[in-house]
Amino acid sequence: MSNQPIVNEFGLGPISCHAFNQDRSELAVCFNSNVVSIFRQSGGSWTLSSTLAEHDKPVTSIDWAPKSNRIVTCSQDRNAYVWTLDGQKQWKPTLVLLRINRAATFVRWSPEEDKFAVASGSRCISVCYFEEDNDWWVGKHIKKPIRSTVLSLDWHPNNVLLAAGCADMKARVFSAFIKGIDKKPAPTPWGEKLPFNTVCGEFSSGSGGWIHGVAFSPDGNSLAFTGHDSTITVVDQASGSVQTIRAPYLPYVSVLWLNESQIVAAGHDCAPHLFEKKGNEWSFSASLDSAVKKADVGTSARDTFRRMASRAQATATNDTEVHTHHQNTINSIRAFSGSRDHVEQFSTSGIDGKLVIWGTGLSRGMGNLHL
Amino acid sequence: MSFRKIDIDALEEDALGQDELDFQEIGELRPQHEVESQVNNRAQEVRSLLQRGNAAGALTTSLQDPPYGRNFGVAKARNTQTVMEVLNSIKVAEVPQLVKTLGPQEQDVLMKYLYAGMAAPEQNNSGVLLAWHEKLTEVAGQGCIVRVITDRRTV
């Protein structure tokens, strides 16, 4: 594994979301449009193998179930489709009854792949499961106490608990227990009796801001979330501690746990940043983008304007280059290789239309990062 | 058609309104006279600290427990004035050191007051505020500025 990030450029426009299949030989991407493109890896590059065109508004999220090889997509057209390969190796869509009246924003398969959850702007989460009797995917709504658009979701490894980040500045943990599909889960720090829509926790960072990303820790006992106030909050439900890190950078959009003591977050600063737990304290550790050259903090707005005024300039001649692999906001981080509790590589995609695969250096046996 | 200006929640009975958001972020508001007397007491305390030459103490005291909430206009203006007095009385050379001693929460509150001060250029010396802004941004980064924008607890 090389330490240098692998940059894939498609040149087809901003990437709104991406998902890999199980062996990472195929990739589903949406270039900010109503179609999803499936690429297949061939000789180090990606070639288009098929397109999934059924939505009629921009696709907002994709997830690819590794074991059952099914893709679920959701879109601003308020629909979600489950795509399965038929005998002729063609992807066939099945409509899901979401019953929402605003855009669907985010979708994720549950770990067992027998359910998926769709977040939406109609202030609810639709937890969808397959109803054999009707041969149909149906959704059950988690409504209370969501007050605004749900922006992100993450499943607990027990297949029952669901974390949601919301534009009402709260991150919440719900039970998405479906009778007849789920068996009674083992007790976790989040609770023992978990009927559908139980609120197991409600958290905020304290300084406002939409919650952009949520993620359960590998064992599911902790929750990390990040908001538009440039903070990362880590909730350890077992000990009851809630720690908010006020980052000095632009807001993060997406978070991923590499292992129990490392979290990566990326967003408007265009680079993945690593947060580490030392003792019981979480803190910012490093930017994983070695190409990063810190912006010249010595130049204040005042100096810039003074210089501009002295030269009668209308625009600043400052170095406006972005010294990172991504040239614009990163909107999604996903695990690429390794296991849930030991991620070795992860992928990021962003508005600059690039998809970058990063090594964490963890496969070398130590938690030392090769920056 | 200016569809962006359409109030899409107009027909929504259960829309998330400003009052609810304020309550969620700020909580139950204290009585007005209590907040105002607290702010006035603090102004006196800060002034006496400044007279004794304790600039660091005056700065942290002035940034404590700011009045939040929409109907505290008078108290907010008074408190902003208190903070401005402190900022104006500190020498520029001391600013970087002082900013570093503040905790992350205090840095965020200070940034709020810097912007509040710059919103009234006829009352405050923007040059001083910009100098503070520069030093504070060096320490607390852009994240601190972003938090001023997202936080509903305005000063």
Coordinates of C-alpha atoms in Angstrom, one line a residue:
Chain A
M1 CA 0.0 0.0 0.0
S2 CA 1.5 3.3 -0.9
N3 CA 1.3 6.3 1.4
Q4 CA 0.6 8.6 -1.5
P5 CA -3.2 9.2 -1.9
I6 CA -4.6 7.8 -5.1
V7 CA -6.5 10.6 -7.0
N8 CA -9.2 9.6 -9.4
E9 CA -10.4 12.4 -11.6
F10 CA -13.5 12.0 -13.7
G11 CA -13.9 15.5 -15.1
L12 CA -17.7 15.0 -15.2
G13 CA -18.6 17.6 -12.7
P14 CA -19.0 17.8 -8.9
I15 CA -19.4 14.4 -7.1
S16 CA -22.4 14.5 -4.8
C17 CA -22.0 11.0 -3.4
H18 CA -20.2 7.7 -4.1
A19 CA -20.2 4.1 -3.0
F20 CA -18.0 1.1 -3.8
N21 CA -19.0 -2.6 -4.2
Q22 CA -17.7 -5.2 -1.9
D23 CA -14.4 -6.0 -3.6
R24 CA -13.9 -2.3 -4.6
S25 CA -13.8 -3.2 -8.3
E26 CA -16.9 -1.2 -9.1
L27 CA -17.9 2.3 -8.1
A28 CA -21.2 4.1 -8.2
V29 CA -21.0 7.9 -8.5
C30 CA -23.4 10.7 -9.0
F31 CA -22.1 13.8 -10.7
N32 CA -24.6 16.2 -9.3
S33 CA -27.3 15.0 -11.7
N34 CA -30.3 12.6 -11.8
V35 CA -28.3 9.7 -13.0
V36 CA -25.9 7.4 -11.2
S37 CA -22.8 6.1 -13.1
I38 CA -21.3 2.7 -12.4
F39 CA -17.7 2.4 -13.2
R40 CA -15.6 -0.7 -13.3
Q41 CA -11.9 -0.8 -12.6
S42 CA -9.8 -1.9 -15.5
G43 CA -6.0 -1.6 -15.5
G44 CA -5.8 1.2 -12.9
S45 CA -8.5 3.4 -14.5
W46 CA -12.3 3.5 -14.2
T47 CA -14.4 2.8 -17.2
L48 CA -18.1 3.4 -17.4
S49 CA -20.1 0.2 -17.3
S50 CA -23.7 1.3 -16.8
T51 CA -25.9 4.2 -15.8
L52 CA -28.8 4.1 -13.4
A53 CA -31.3 6.5 -14.8
E54 CA -34.7 6.5 -13.0
H55 CA -34.7 9.5 -10.8
D56 CA -35.8 12.8 -12.2
K57 CA -34.1 15.1 -9.8
P58 CA -30.5 15.2 -8.5
V59 CA -29.5 12.0 -6.7
T60 CA -28.4 12.9 -3.1
S61 CA -27.1 9.6 -1.8
I62 CA -26.0 6.1 -2.8
D63 CA -25.2 3.0 -0.8
W64 CA -24.0 -0.3 -2.1
A65 CA -24.8 -3.4 0.1
P66 CA -21.6 -5.5 0.1
K67 CA -23.0 -8.9 0.8
S68 CA -26.3 -8.8 -1.1
N69 CA -24.8 -6.7 -3.9
R70 CA -27.8 -4.3 -4.1
I71 CA -27.6 -0.5 -4.6
V72 CA -30.0 1.9 -3.0
T73 CA -30.2 5.5 -4.3
C74 CA -32.3 8.4 -3.1
S75 CA -33.0 11.8 -4.7
Q76 CA -34.5 15.2 -4.4
D77 CA -37.5 13.7 -6.4
R78 CA -38.6 12.2 -3.0
N79 CA -38.0 8.7 -4.2
A80 CA -35.6 5.9 -3.4
Y81 CA -34.9 2.9 -5.6
V82 CA -33.3 -0.4 -4.8
W83 CA -31.2 -1.7 -7.8
T84 CA -30.5 -5.4 -8.3
L85 CA -28.6 -7.2 -11.0
D86 CA -30.9 -9.3 -13.3
G87 CA -29.9 -12.4 -15.3
Q88 CA -28.5 -10.2 -18.2
K89 CA -26.3 -8.3 -15.7
Q90 CA -28.5 -5.2 -16.0
W91 CA -29.4 -3.1 -13.0
K92 CA -33.1 -3.1 -12.4
P93 CA -34.8 -0.6 -10.2
T94 CA -37.5 -1.2 -7.6
L95 CA -39.4 1.8 -6.3
V96 CA -39.6 2.2 -2.5
L97 CA -42.6 3.7 -0.8
L98 CA -41.0 6.4 1.3
R99 CA -44.2 8.5 1.8
I100 CA -42.3 11.8 2.2
N101 CA -43.2 15.2 0.7
R102 CA -39.7 16.7 0.6
A103 CA -36.4 15.7 -0.8
A104 CA -34.6 12.5 0.4
T105 CA -31.2 13.5 1.6
F106 CA -29.3 10.5 2.7
V107 CA -29.5 6.7 2.6
R108 CA -27.7 3.8 4.2
W109 CA -28.1 0.1 4.3
S110 CA -28.2 -1.5 7.8
P111 CA -25.3 -3.8 8.6
E112 CA -27.5 -6.9 8.0
E113 CA -28.7 -5.4 4.7
D114 CA -32.3 -6.3 5.5
K115 CA -33.3 -2.7 6.1
F116 CA -32.2 0.7 5.0
A117 CA -32.9 4.2 6.3
V118 CA -33.7 7.3 4.2
A119 CA -33.3 10.7 5.7
S120 CA -35.4 13.5 4.3
G121 CA -36.4 17.1 4.4
S122 CA -39.9 16.3 5.6
R123 CA -38.5 16.0 9.1
C124 CA -38.6 12.3 9.3
I125 CA -36.5 9.2 8.6
S126 CA -38.0 6.5 6.6
V127 CA -36.8 3.1 7.8
C128 CA -37.5 0.7 4.9
Y129 CA -37.8 -3.0 4.8
F130 CA -39.0 -5.6 2.3
E131 CA -42.5 -6.9 2.8
E132 CA -42.7 -10.3 1.3
D133 CA -46.5 -10.4 1.2
N134 CA -46.7 -7.4 -1.0
D135 CA -43.4 -7.9 -2.8
W136 CA -42.5 -4.3 -2.0
W137 CA -40.1 -2.1 0.0
V138 CA -42.1 -0.2 2.6
G139 CA -41.0 2.6 4.9
K140 CA -41.9 3.2 8.5
H141 CA -41.3 6.8 9.8
I142 CA -39.2 8.0 12.7
K143 CA -40.7 11.4 13.3
K144 CA -40.4 12.6 16.9
P145 CA -38.7 14.8 18.0
I146 CA -37.1 15.7 14.6
R147 CA -37.7 19.4 13.9
S148 CA -35.9 19.9 10.6
T149 CA -34.2 18.3 7.7
V150 CA -32.2 15.2 8.5
L151 CA -28.8 15.4 6.8
S152 CA -27.0 12.3 7.7
L153 CA -27.4 8.8 9.2
D154 CA -25.3 6.0 10.6
W155 CA -26.3 2.5 11.7
H156 CA -25.1 0.9 14.9
P157 CA -23.5 -2.5 14.3
N158 CA -26.4 -4.2 16.1
N159 CA -28.7 -3.4 13.1
V160 CA -31.2 -1.7 15.4
L161 CA -29.9 1.7 16.5
L162 CA -29.7 4.5 14.1
A163 CA -27.9 7.9 14.5
A164 CA -29.2 11.0 12.7
G165 CA -27.7 14.4 12.3
C166 CA -30.2 17.1 11.8
A167 CA -30.5 20.7 10.6
D168 CA -32.2 21.5 14.0
M169 CA -28.7 21.4 15.4
K170 CA -29.2 18.1 17.2
A171 CA -27.7 14.7 16.7
R172 CA -30.0 11.9 17.9
V173 CA -29.9 8.2 18.4
F174 CA -33.1 6.3 17.6
S175 CA -34.2 2.7 17.7
A176 CA -35.2 1.5 14.2
F177 CA -36.4 -1.9 15.5
I178 CA -38.7 -3.6 13.0
K179 CA -40.9 -6.3 14.4
G180 CA -40.6 -9.5 12.4
I181 CA -37.2 -8.6 10.9
D182 CA -35.0 -7.8 13.9
K183 CA -34.5 -10.0 16.9
K184 CA -34.4 -8.4 20.3
P185 CA -31.0 -6.8 20.5
A186 CA -28.5 -7.3 23.3
P187 CA -28.4 -4.4 25.8
T188 CA -26.1 -1.6 24.9
P189 CA -25.2 1.6 26.8
W190 CA -27.9 3.2 24.6
G191 CA -30.7 1.2 26.3
E192 CA -32.3 -2.2 26.8
K193 CA -35.9 -1.9 25.7
L194 CA -35.9 -0.5 22.2
P195 CA -39.3 -0.3 20.5
F196 CA -39.4 1.6 17.2
N197 CA -38.7 5.4 17.5
T198 CA -37.3 5.2 21.0
V199 CA -35.0 8.3 21.4
C200 CA -31.9 6.9 23.0
G201 CA -30.0 10.1 23.1
E202 CA -30.1 13.7 21.9
F203 CA -26.9 15.8 21.7
S204 CA -25.8 19.2 20.5
S205 CA -22.4 20.9 20.3
G206 CA -23.6 24.0 22.1
S207 CA -22.7 26.6 19.5
G208 CA -25.4 26.0 16.9
G209 CA -24.9 24.9 13.4
W210 CA -26.5 22.1 11.4
I211 CA -25.2 18.6 12.1
H212 CA -23.6 17.5 8.8
G213 CA -22.2 14.1 9.7
V214 CA -22.7 11.4 12.3
A215 CA -20.9 8.2 12.9
F216 CA -21.0 5.4 15.5
S217 CA -17.7 4.1 16.8
P218 CA -16.7 0.6 15.7
D219 CA -18.2 -1.0 18.8
G220 CA -21.2 1.3 18.7
N221 CA -20.8 2.7 22.2
S222 CA -19.7 6.1 21.1
L223 CA -21.0 8.6 18.7
A224 CA -19.1 11.3 16.8
F225 CA -20.8 14.1 15.0
T226 CA -19.8 17.3 13.3
G227 CA -21.6 20.5 12.6
H228 CA -21.5 23.7 10.7
D229 CA -20.0 25.4 13.7
S230 CA -16.6 23.7 13.0
T231 CA -16.8 21.4 16.0
I232 CA -16.6 17.7 16.5
T233 CA -18.4 16.2 19.4
V234 CA -17.7 12.7 20.7
V235 CA -20.3 11.2 23.0
D236 CA -19.1 8.2 25.0
Q237 CA -22.4 6.7 26.1
A238 CA -20.8 4.1 28.3
S239 CA -19.1 6.6 30.5
G240 CA -21.6 9.4 29.8
S241 CA -18.9 11.9 28.7
V242 CA -19.6 14.4 26.0
Q243 CA -16.6 16.2 24.6
T244 CA -16.7 19.0 22.0
I245 CA -13.6 20.0 20.1
R246 CA -13.7 23.5 18.7
A247 CA -11.6 23.2 15.6
P248 CA -9.8 26.2 14.2
Y249 CA -10.7 25.2 10.6
L250 CA -13.7 25.5 8.3
P251 CA -16.6 23.2 9.1
Y252 CA -16.4 19.4 8.6
V253 CA -19.1 17.7 6.6
S254 CA -18.4 14.0 7.0
V255 CA -16.8 11.9 9.7
L256 CA -15.5 8.3 9.8
W257 CA -14.0 6.3 12.7
L258 CA -10.7 4.6 11.7
N259 CA -10.6 2.6 15.0
E260 CA -11.7 3.2 18.6
S261 CA -9.2 6.0 19.1
Q262 CA -9.0 7.7 15.7
I263 CA -11.6 9.7 13.8
V264 CA -11.1 11.4 10.4
A265 CA -13.3 14.4 9.4
A266 CA -13.3 16.3 6.2
G267 CA -15.3 19.1 4.7
H268 CA -14.9 22.7 3.7
D269 CA -11.2 22.7 4.4
C270 CA -10.7 20.3 1.5
A271 CA -8.4 17.9 3.5
P272 CA -9.1 15.0 5.8
H273 CA -8.2 15.8 9.4
L274 CA -7.3 13.3 12.0
F275 CA -8.6 13.4 15.6
E276 CA -7.1 11.2 18.2
K277 CA -8.0 10.0 21.6
K278 CA -5.2 10.2 24.1
G279 CA -6.2 9.0 27.6
N280 CA -9.8 10.1 27.7
E281 CA -9.3 13.3 25.8
W282 CA -10.0 13.7 22.1
S283 CA -7.9 16.3 20.2
F284 CA -7.0 17.4 16.7
S285 CA -3.9 15.5 15.6
A286 CA -3.0 16.3 12.0
S287 CA -4.1 16.9 8.5
L288 CA -3.7 13.8 6.5
D289 CA -3.0 15.8 3.3
S290 CA 0.7 16.1 3.2
A291 CA 0.5 18.5 0.3
V292 CA -1.1 21.0 2.7
K293 CA 0.8 24.2 3.0
K294 CA -0.7 26.3 5.7
A295 CA -2.3 29.5 4.5
D296 CA -0.3 32.5 5.3
V297 CA -1.8 33.5 8.6
G298 CA 0.4 36.6 8.8
T299 CA -1.6 38.5 6.3
S300 CA -4.7 39.9 7.9
A301 CA -7.7 41.2 6.0
R302 CA -6.5 44.7 6.9
D303 CA -3.0 44.2 5.4
T304 CA -4.5 42.7 2.3
F305 CA -6.9 45.6 1.8
R306 CA -4.1 48.1 2.5
R307 CA -1.9 46.5 -0.1
M308 CA -4.7 46.4 -2.6
A309 CA -5.6 50.0 -1.9
S310 CA -1.9 51.1 -2.4
R311 CA -1.9 49.4 -5.8
A312 CA -5.4 50.5 -6.7
Q313 CA -6.3 46.8 -7.2
A314 CA -9.8 45.4 -7.2
T315 CA -8.7 41.9 -6.4
A316 CA -6.1 40.4 -4.0
T317 CA -3.0 39.0 -5.6
N318 CA -2.5 36.7 -2.7
D319 CA -1.7 33.1 -3.4
T320 CA -5.2 31.7 -4.1
E321 CA -4.1 28.1 -4.8
V322 CA -5.5 25.4 -2.6
H323 CA -2.6 23.3 -1.5
T324 CA -4.5 20.1 -1.0
H325 CA -5.4 17.1 -3.2
H326 CA -9.0 18.1 -3.2
Q327 CA -9.6 21.5 -4.6
N328 CA -13.0 22.0 -3.1
T329 CA -15.2 20.9 -0.3
I330 CA -15.1 17.2 0.5
N331 CA -18.7 16.0 1.0
S332 CA -18.3 12.3 1.8
I333 CA -15.8 10.0 3.5
R334 CA -16.2 6.2 3.3
A335 CA -14.2 3.3 4.5
F336 CA -12.3 1.7 1.6
S337 CA -10.3 -1.2 3.0
G338 CA -9.8 -2.9 6.4
S339 CA -12.5 -3.8 8.9
R340 CA -14.9 -1.6 10.7
D341 CA -12.7 -1.4 13.8
H342 CA -9.5 -1.1 11.7
V343 CA -9.9 1.0 8.6
E344 CA -6.7 0.8 6.5
Q345 CA -7.8 3.0 3.6
F346 CA -10.7 5.4 3.1
S347 CA -12.1 7.3 0.1
T348 CA -13.2 10.9 -0.1
S349 CA -15.2 12.6 -2.8
G350 CA -16.0 16.3 -3.3
I351 CA -17.3 19.1 -5.3
D352 CA -14.1 19.3 -7.3
G353 CA -15.1 16.1 -9.0
K354 CA -12.2 14.1 -7.5
L355 CA -12.4 10.8 -5.7
V356 CA -9.3 10.3 -3.5
I357 CA -8.3 7.1 -1.8
W358 CA -6.2 7.6 1.3
G359 CA -4.0 5.2 3.3
T360 CA -3.9 5.6 7.0
G361 CA -0.7 3.7 7.5
L362 CA -2.4 1.4 10.0
S363 CA -1.8 -1.8 8.0
R364 CA 1.8 -1.5 9.0
G365 CA 0.9 -2.6 12.4
M366 CA 1.2 0.6 14.2
G367 CA -1.1 3.6 14.6
N368 CA 1.6 5.8 13.3
L369 CA 0.5 7.9 10.4
H370 CA 2.8 8.3 7.5
L371 CA 2.2 11.9 6.7
Chain B
M1 CA -40.0 34.1 -10.7
S2 CA -38.2 34.6 -7.5
F3 CA -38.9 31.2 -6.2
R4 CA -36.0 31.5 -3.7
K5 CA -38.1 34.0 -1.8
I6 CA -41.1 31.7 -1.4
D7 CA -41.8 30.8 2.2
I8 CA -42.1 27.1 1.8
D9 CA -43.2 26.8 5.4
A10 CA -46.1 29.2 5.0
L11 CA -48.7 26.4 4.9
E12 CA -46.8 24.2 7.4
E13 CA -48.5 24.4 10.8
D14 CA -45.6 22.8 12.6
A15 CA -42.7 24.7 11.1
L16 CA -39.5 25.2 13.2
G17 CA -39.7 29.0 14.0
Q18 CA -37.3 31.5 15.4
D19 CA -38.8 31.4 18.9
E20 CA -38.4 27.7 19.2
L21 CA -34.9 27.8 17.9
D22 CA -34.0 30.6 20.3
F23 CA -35.5 28.6 23.1
Q24 CA -33.6 25.5 22.1
E25 CA -30.2 27.3 21.9
I26 CA -30.5 29.9 24.7
G27 CA -33.0 28.3 27.1
E28 CA -35.3 30.1 29.5
L29 CA -34.7 33.8 29.5
R30 CA -33.9 35.5 32.8
P31 CA -35.8 38.6 33.9
Q32 CA -34.7 41.8 32.2
H33 CA -33.8 43.7 35.3
E34 CA -31.7 40.9 36.6
V35 CA -29.7 40.7 33.3
E36 CA -29.3 44.5 33.3
S37 CA -28.0 44.7 36.8
Q38 CA -25.6 41.9 36.2
V39 CA -24.2 43.7 33.2
N40 CA -23.9 47.0 35.1
N41 CA -22.1 45.3 38.0
R42 CA -19.8 43.7 35.6
A43 CA -19.0 47.0 33.9
Q44 CA -18.0 48.4 37.3
E45 CA -15.9 45.4 38.2
V46 CA -14.1 45.5 34.8
R47 CA -13.5 49.2 35.2
S48 CA -11.9 48.7 38.6
L49 CA -9.7 45.9 37.3
L50 CA -8.6 48.2 34.5
Q51 CA -7.7 50.9 36.9
R52 CA -5.6 48.5 38.9
G53 CA -3.8 47.6 35.6
N54 CA -5.1 44.0 35.5
A55 CA -5.9 43.9 31.8
A56 CA -6.0 40.1 31.6
G57 CA -8.5 39.9 34.4
A58 CA -10.6 42.7 32.9
L59 CA -10.7 40.9 29.6
T60 CA -11.8 37.5 31.0
T61 CA -14.4 39.1 33.3
S62 CA -15.9 41.1 30.5
L63 CA -16.3 38.0 28.4
Q64 CA -18.1 36.0 31.1
D65 CA -21.8 35.0 30.8
P66 CA -22.8 37.5 28.0
P67 CA -26.5 38.4 27.8
Y68 CA -28.2 36.3 25.2
G69 CA -31.7 36.6 23.9
R70 CA -33.6 38.9 21.5
N71 CA -35.2 41.3 24.1
F72 CA -32.0 42.3 25.9
G73 CA -31.0 45.1 23.5
V74 CA -30.1 47.5 26.3
A75 CA -28.0 45.0 28.3
K76 CA -26.3 43.8 25.1
A77 CA -25.3 47.3 24.1
R78 CA -24.0 48.0 27.6
N79 CA -22.0 44.8 27.7
T80 CA -20.5 45.4 24.2
Q81 CA -19.4 48.8 25.5
T82 CA -17.7 47.2 28.5
V83 CA -15.8 44.8 26.2
M84 CA -14.9 47.6 23.9
E85 CA -13.4 49.6 26.8
V86 CA -11.2 46.7 27.7
L87 CA -10.1 46.1 24.1
N88 CA -9.3 49.8 23.7
S89 CA -7.3 50.0 26.9
I90 CA -4.9 47.1 26.0
K91 CA -1.7 47.8 24.1
V92 CA -1.5 46.2 20.7
A93 CA 1.8 44.5 21.7
E94 CA 0.1 42.7 24.6
V95 CA -2.8 41.4 22.4
P96 CA -1.2 38.1 21.1
Q97 CA -0.2 37.0 24.5
L98 CA -3.6 37.8 26.0
V99 CA -5.5 36.0 23.3
K100 CA -3.5 32.8 23.8
T101 CA -4.4 32.7 27.5
L102 CA -8.2 32.7 26.7
G103 CA -10.0 29.4 26.7
P104 CA -11.7 28.3 23.4
Q105 CA -15.1 29.4 24.6
E106 CA -13.8 32.8 25.6
Q107 CA -12.1 33.1 22.3
D108 CA -15.5 32.5 20.6
V109 CA -17.2 35.1 22.7
L110 CA -14.5 37.6 22.0
M111 CA -14.9 37.0 18.3
K112 CA -18.6 37.7 18.7
Y113 CA -17.8 41.0 20.4
L114 CA -15.3 42.0 17.7
Y115 CA -17.9 41.6 15.0
A116 CA -20.5 43.3 17.2
G117 CA -18.1 46.2 17.6
M118 CA -17.3 46.4 13.9
A119 CA -21.0 46.6 13.2
A120 CA -21.0 50.0 14.8
P121 CA -18.0 51.8 13.3
E122 CA -19.3 55.2 14.4
Q123 CA -18.9 54.2 18.0
N124 CA -15.9 52.0 18.0
N125 CA -12.4 52.2 16.6
S126 CA -12.3 49.7 13.8
G127 CA -8.6 49.8 13.6
V128 CA -8.2 48.4 17.1
L129 CA -10.8 45.8 16.4
L130 CA -9.1 44.7 13.2
A131 CA -5.8 44.3 15.1
W132 CA -7.5 42.1 17.7
H133 CA -9.3 40.2 14.9
E134 CA -6.0 39.5 13.2
K135 CA -4.4 38.2 16.4
L136 CA -7.4 36.2 17.5
T137 CA -7.7 34.5 14.0
E138 CA -4.0 33.5 14.2
V139 CA -4.8 31.6 17.4
A140 CA -8.4 30.4 17.0
G141 CA -8.5 30.0 13.2
Q142 CA -11.4 30.4 10.8
G143 CA -13.4 28.0 12.9
C144 CA -13.8 30.7 15.5
I145 CA -15.3 33.0 12.8
V146 CA -17.6 30.3 11.5
R147 CA -18.9 29.8 15.0
V148 CA -19.8 33.5 15.3
I149 CA -22.0 33.0 12.2
T150 CA -23.7 29.8 13.3
D151 CA -24.3 30.6 16.9
R152 CA -27.8 31.8 17.6
R153 CA -26.7 33.2 20.9
T154 CA -25.7 36.6 19.5
V155 CA -24.3 39.4 21.6

